[in-house]
Every structure is written in structure tokens, then in C-alpha cells.
Amino acid sequence: MEAIYQFVKLEKSESLQEFAQKKLDKLEVKYDFIVKAEVYFKKQEGQDPNGYICNVKLSVPGPQIFAESNENSFEAATAETVRDLDRQLAKKKSQMKTHAN
């Protein structure tokens, strides 16, 4: 899966990118129909203690899948976003199986 990372008004972080990539790799193992991921990291000022936002758009067959989380760190936001995507992908996979039979 191709993954594109965008740091909106932030310094690029290799460690954050690697953390997100590991999470996405786990999704790709479970759901081999994911084509591409677009990951955005943003800091929302004035939302203490939260304000660390991660959103991810996944290109899959059919409509894109999107999730976003606002947590107290980018890692927590990434983990929560990936959990949400996992739920959506599980639902999509079960729908795909239904259509395939």
C-alpha cells in the first residue's frame, strides 16, 4: 500500500511517520484490498489537553474510508484513528464477502 504523509503547519517527524506506518501495515495485513492511505497530522491550537489531530483517508474499492481523532498526542490520535478504520474496514470486508457469494 502506498502511504502519503502530510504534516500541516508542523515539522515532519520520521518517528511519527514510522509509528503510523506500523499501524497501517497491520491494517494492510488484515485487509489486502487497501490501495492507498493519506495521513494528515495537524495541531489545533486552544484545545488543551487535546488538539493533536490525525486523519486518514483510505482508498479502497468503492467509496473512500475516512477517520479522524483529536487526542492529547499524535500517537494517541493515530492509534484511535486506526482503531476506527479497522472497524470500518471489518464492516466493508463483510459486505464484500456478501456480494462475492
Short mmCIF file of C-alpha atoms in Angstrom, two decimals, residues 5-14 16-17 39-45 51-55 73-75 77-78:
data_model
loop_
_atom_site.label_atom_id
_atom_site.label_comp_id
_atom_site.label_asym_id
_atom_site.label_seq_id
_atom_site.Cartn_x
_atom_site.Cartn_y
_atom_site.Cartn_z
CA TYR A 5 2.06 11.70 4.91
CA GLN A 6 1.18 15.38 5.31
CA PHE A 7 2.29 17.47 8.26
CA VAL A 8 0.02 20.52 8.27
CA LYS A 9 1.95 23.52 9.64
CA LEU A 10 4.24 21.09 11.50
CA GLU A 11 7.78 19.86 11.25
CA LYS A 12 7.99 16.48 9.55
CA SER A 13 8.52 13.71 12.10
CA GLU A 14 10.18 10.49 10.94
CA LEU A 16 5.64 9.68 13.95
CA GLN A 17 5.59 8.57 10.32
CA VAL A 39 -2.36 10.54 6.55
CA TYR A 40 -2.63 14.10 7.87
CA PHE A 41 -1.23 15.36 11.16
CA LYS A 42 -2.40 18.74 12.47
CA LYS A 43 -2.09 20.66 15.73
CA GLN A 44 -5.27 22.51 16.73
CA GLU A 45 -4.36 25.41 18.99
CA GLY A 51 -5.62 19.30 19.86
CA TYR A 52 -3.38 16.66 18.28
CA ILE A 53 -5.30 15.57 15.22
CA CYS A 54 -4.67 12.63 12.93
CA ASN A 55 -6.91 11.91 10.00
CA SER A 73 -0.75 13.27 21.48
CA PHE A 74 -0.25 12.40 17.83
CA GLU A 75 0.43 8.78 18.78
CA ALA A 77 -4.73 10.20 17.82
CA THR A 78 -3.10 7.85 15.29
#
